[in-house]
PDB file of C-alpha atoms in Angstrom:
ATOM      1  CA  MET F   1       0.105   0.158   0.089  1.00 92.00           C
ATOM      2  CA  LYS F   2       1.261   3.511  -1.228  1.00 97.00           C
ATOM      3  CA  ILE F   3      -0.218   6.728  -0.387  1.00 98.00           C
ATOM      4  CA  ILE F   4       1.215  10.268  -1.914  1.00 97.00           C
ATOM      5  CA  PHE F   5       0.137  13.458  -1.075  1.00 98.00           C
ATOM      6  CA  LEU F   6      -0.175  16.296  -3.777  1.00 97.00           C
ATOM      7  CA  LEU F   7      -0.813  19.970  -3.731  1.00 96.00           C
ATOM      8  CA  THR F   8      -3.896  20.520  -6.249  1.00 93.00           C
ATOM      9  CA  LYS F   9      -1.708  22.357  -8.922  1.00 95.00           C
ATOM     10  CA  ASN F  10       0.993  19.640  -9.216  1.00 97.00           C
ATOM     11  CA  ILE F  11      -1.937  17.114 -10.171  1.00 97.00           C
ATOM     12  CA  SER F  12      -1.049  15.136 -12.894  1.00 97.00           C
ATOM     13  CA  ILE F  13      -3.550  14.706 -16.035  1.00 97.00           C
ATOM     14  CA  LYS F  14      -2.836  10.863 -15.137  1.00 97.00           C
ATOM     15  CA  GLU F  15      -3.428  11.764 -11.475  1.00 97.00           C
ATOM     16  CA  ASN F  16      -6.443  13.521 -11.814  1.00 96.00           C
ATOM     17  CA  LYS F  17      -8.322  11.103 -14.087  1.00 97.00           C
ATOM     18  CA  GLU F  18      -7.258   8.637 -11.488  1.00 98.00           C
ATOM     19  CA  ILE F  19      -9.233  10.751  -8.234  1.00 96.00           C
ATOM     20  CA  THR F  20     -12.276  11.444 -10.741  1.00 94.00           C
ATOM     21  CA  GLU F  21     -12.643   7.944 -11.677  1.00 96.00           C
ATOM     22  CA  ILE F  22     -12.459   6.865  -8.060  1.00 96.00           C
ATOM     23  CA  ASN F  23     -15.280   9.789  -7.273  1.00 92.00           C
ATOM     24  CA  ASN F  24     -17.498   8.398 -10.214  1.00 92.00           C
ATOM     25  CA  ILE F  25     -17.751   5.218  -8.608  1.00 94.00           C
ATOM     26  CA  CYS F  26     -17.902   5.903  -4.833  1.00 92.00           C
ATOM     27  CA  PHE F  27     -20.421   8.902  -5.106  1.00 88.00           C
ATOM     28  CA  GLU F  28     -22.787   7.638  -8.284  1.00 88.00           C
ATOM     29  CA  ASP F  29     -25.335   7.186  -6.155  1.00 86.00           C
ATOM     30  CA  VAL F  30     -25.075  10.699  -4.286  1.00 80.00           C
ATOM     31  CA  PRO F  31     -27.512  13.314  -5.929  1.00 77.00           C
ATOM     32  CA  ASP F  32     -25.426  16.494  -7.604  1.00 73.00           C
ATOM     33  CA  GLU F  33     -26.655  18.692  -5.793  1.00 71.00           C
ATOM     34  CA  ASP F  34     -25.293  17.060  -2.742  1.00 67.00           C
ATOM     35  CA  CYS F  35     -22.023  16.631  -3.802  1.00 64.00           C
ATOM     36  CA  LYS F  36     -22.577  20.401  -4.598  1.00 61.00           C
ATOM     37  CA  LEU F  37     -23.002  21.257  -1.742  1.00 54.00           C
ATOM     38  CA  ASP F  38     -20.167  18.844  -0.106  1.00 55.00           C
ATOM     39  CA  PHE F  39     -17.174  20.164  -1.963  1.00 53.00           C
ATOM     40  CA  VAL F  40     -17.634  23.674  -1.858  1.00 55.00           C
ATOM     41  CA  ASP F  41     -14.215  24.654  -0.550  1.00 66.00           C
ATOM     42  CA  VAL F  42     -11.335  25.152  -2.491  1.00 73.00           C
ATOM     43  CA  SER F  43      -8.636  21.615  -2.610  1.00 83.00           C
ATOM     44  CA  LEU F  44      -5.413  22.543  -1.403  1.00 91.00           C
ATOM     45  CA  GLY F  45      -4.283  19.042  -2.027  1.00 95.00           C
ATOM     46  CA  LYS F  46      -5.237  15.538  -2.684  1.00 96.00           C
ATOM     47  CA  PHE F  47      -4.299  12.453  -1.075  1.00 98.00           C
ATOM     48  CA  ILE F  48      -4.347   9.056  -3.337  1.00 98.00           C
ATOM     49  CA  MET F  49      -3.680   5.602  -1.988  1.00 98.00           C
ATOM     50  CA  TYR F  50      -2.229   2.839  -4.571  1.00 98.00           C
ATOM     51  CA  ASP F  51      -2.499  -0.811  -4.297  1.00 96.00           C
ATOM     52  CA  ASN F  52      -0.002  -2.370  -6.061  1.00 94.00           C
ATOM     53  CA  ASP F  53       0.103   0.789  -9.251  1.00 94.00           C
ATOM     54  CA  THR F  54      -4.133   1.005  -8.937  1.00 97.00           C
ATOM     55  CA  ALA F  55      -5.592   4.106  -7.488  1.00 98.00           C
ATOM     56  CA  ILE F  56      -8.010   2.215  -5.055  1.00 98.00           C
ATOM     57  CA  GLY F  57      -8.916   5.534  -2.994  1.00 97.00           C
ATOM     58  CA  SER F  58      -8.395   9.430  -2.303  1.00 97.00           C
ATOM     59  CA  CYS F  59      -8.890  11.978  -0.085  1.00 94.00           C
ATOM     60  CA  GLY F  60      -8.899  15.813  -0.396  1.00 92.00           C
ATOM     61  CA  ILE F  61      -7.844  18.866   2.148  1.00 92.00           C
ATOM     62  CA  HIS F  62      -8.448  22.162   2.355  1.00 88.00           C
ATOM     63  CA  LYS F  63      -7.096  25.688   3.807  1.00 87.00           C
ATOM     64  CA  ARG F  64      -8.661  29.087   4.022  1.00 85.00           C
ATOM     65  CA  LYS F  65      -8.401  31.843   6.695  1.00 86.00           C
ATOM     66  CA  SER F  66     -11.283  32.277   8.689  1.00 83.00           C
ATOM     67  CA  GLU F  67     -11.895  34.929  11.323  1.00 85.00           C
ATOM     68  CA  PHE F  68     -14.209  34.652  14.759  1.00 83.00           C
ATOM     69  CA  ASP F  69     -14.812  36.746  17.456  1.00 89.00           C
ATOM     70  CA  GLY F  70     -12.021  39.348  16.027  1.00 91.00           C
ATOM     71  CA  GLU F  71      -9.518  36.576  15.700  1.00 88.00           C
ATOM     72  CA  GLU F  72      -7.980  35.425  12.853  1.00 89.00           C
ATOM     73  CA  TYR F  73      -7.774  30.972  12.617  1.00 84.00           C
ATOM     74  CA  ILE F  74      -6.673  29.179   9.974  1.00 86.00           C
ATOM     75  CA  LEU F  75      -9.333  26.877   9.219  1.00 83.00           C
ATOM     76  CA  GLY F  76      -8.081  23.360   7.487  1.00 85.00           C
ATOM     77  CA  GLY F  77     -10.683  20.405   6.659  1.00 85.00           C
ATOM     78  CA  PHE F  78     -10.917  17.276   4.801  1.00 88.00           C
ATOM     79  CA  GLY F  79     -13.514  15.287   2.920  1.00 85.00           C
ATOM     80  CA  GLU F  80     -14.189  13.712  -0.455  1.00 86.00           C
ATOM     81  CA  VAL F  81     -12.585  10.618   1.188  1.00 91.00           C
ATOM     82  CA  ALA F  82     -13.552   7.663  -1.140  1.00 95.00           C
ATOM     83  CA  ILE F  83     -12.530   3.905  -1.592  1.00 97.00           C
ATOM     84  CA  LEU F  84     -13.373   1.954  -4.071  1.00 97.00           C
ATOM     85  CA  PRO F  85     -16.364  -0.750  -3.234  1.00 96.00           C
ATOM     86  CA  ARG F  86     -13.962  -3.694  -3.956  1.00 96.00           C
ATOM     87  CA  ASN F  87     -11.078  -2.701  -1.467  1.00 97.00           C
ATOM     88  CA  ARG F  88     -13.844  -1.327   1.518  1.00 96.00           C
ATOM     89  CA  GLY F  89     -13.682  -2.769   5.025  1.00 96.00           C
ATOM     90  CA  ASN F  90     -10.137  -2.951   4.992  1.00 96.00           C
ATOM     91  CA  GLY F  91      -9.735   0.335   7.418  1.00 96.00           C
ATOM     92  CA  TYR F  92      -8.532   2.407   4.439  1.00 97.00           C
ATOM     93  CA  GLY F  93     -11.077   4.783   4.957  1.00 94.00           C
ATOM     94  CA  LYS F  94      -9.567   5.510   8.577  1.00 93.00           C
ATOM     95  CA  VAL F  95      -6.168   5.724   7.234  1.00 96.00           C
ATOM     96  CA  LEU F  96      -6.639   8.269   4.916  1.00 95.00           C
ATOM     97  CA  ALA F  97      -8.930  10.570   7.244  1.00 91.00           C
ATOM     98  CA  GLU F  98      -5.506  10.090  10.113  1.00 91.00           C
ATOM     99  CA  LYS F  99      -3.356  11.041   7.051  1.00 94.00           C
ATOM    100  CA  ALA F 100      -5.273  13.982   6.079  1.00 92.00           C
ATOM    101  CA  ILE F 101      -5.505  15.263   9.815  1.00 89.00           C
ATOM    102  CA  LYS F 102      -2.108  14.736  10.187  1.00 91.00           C
ATOM    103  CA  LYS F 103      -1.572  17.093   7.193  1.00 93.00           C
ATOM    104  CA  LEU F 104      -3.636  19.648   8.485  1.00 90.00           C
ATOM    105  CA  TYR F 105      -1.549  19.633  11.559  1.00 88.00           C
ATOM    106  CA  GLU F 106       1.736  20.142   9.760  1.00 92.00           C
ATOM    107  CA  ILE F 107       0.457  22.975   7.567  1.00 90.00           C
ATOM    108  CA  ASN F 108      -0.396  25.362  10.888  1.00 87.00           C
ATOM    109  CA  CYS F 109      -4.362  24.883  10.928  1.00 85.00           C
ATOM    110  CA  ASP F 110      -5.502  26.103  13.904  1.00 82.00           C
ATOM    111  CA  VAL F 111      -9.192  24.113  13.341  1.00 78.00           C
ATOM    112  CA  ALA F 112      -9.631  21.167  11.295  1.00 75.00           C
ATOM    113  CA  ILE F 113     -13.390  20.550  10.438  1.00 70.00           C
ATOM    114  CA  THR F 114     -14.878  17.413   8.500  1.00 64.00           C
ATOM    115  CA  LYS F 115     -18.340  16.906   6.923  1.00 57.00           C
ATOM    116  CA  ILE F 116     -18.542  13.254   6.252  1.00 50.00           C
ATOM    117  CA  LYS F 117     -21.194  10.814   5.282  1.00 41.00           C
ATOM    118  CA  LEU F 118     -21.536   7.614   5.288  1.00 34.00           C
ATOM    119  CA  TRP F 119     -23.015   5.984   2.010  1.00 34.00           C
ATOM    120  CA  LEU F 120     -23.887   2.401   2.188  1.00 29.00           C
ATOM    121  CA  LEU F 121     -24.126   0.259  -0.617  1.00 24.00           C
TER     122      LEU F 121
END
């Protein structure tokens, strides 16, 4: 198992195709309106999980400045956690979530949030 992290600006056409294919499979039953509501923040980067040379999962993170009660914070989050159906049940989603949280800490986010929906197929 190999996991890579790429800034959005450094994602190749091949990697973007892999992520798109994973998302199309994993979120095919999710109404378009729900996807638009869930994926509203600008992506900072993506994790891609590989089994040998085959992409089997992905997760995106974002980061932005926010203000609350007159103080500025760096707000980070992750979402789009997607594992291909044939690879589910092995804890891979948890691994990607942990990697995302660790990365948000490394890039100095003050607060990390996520909106996770569980879609059982």
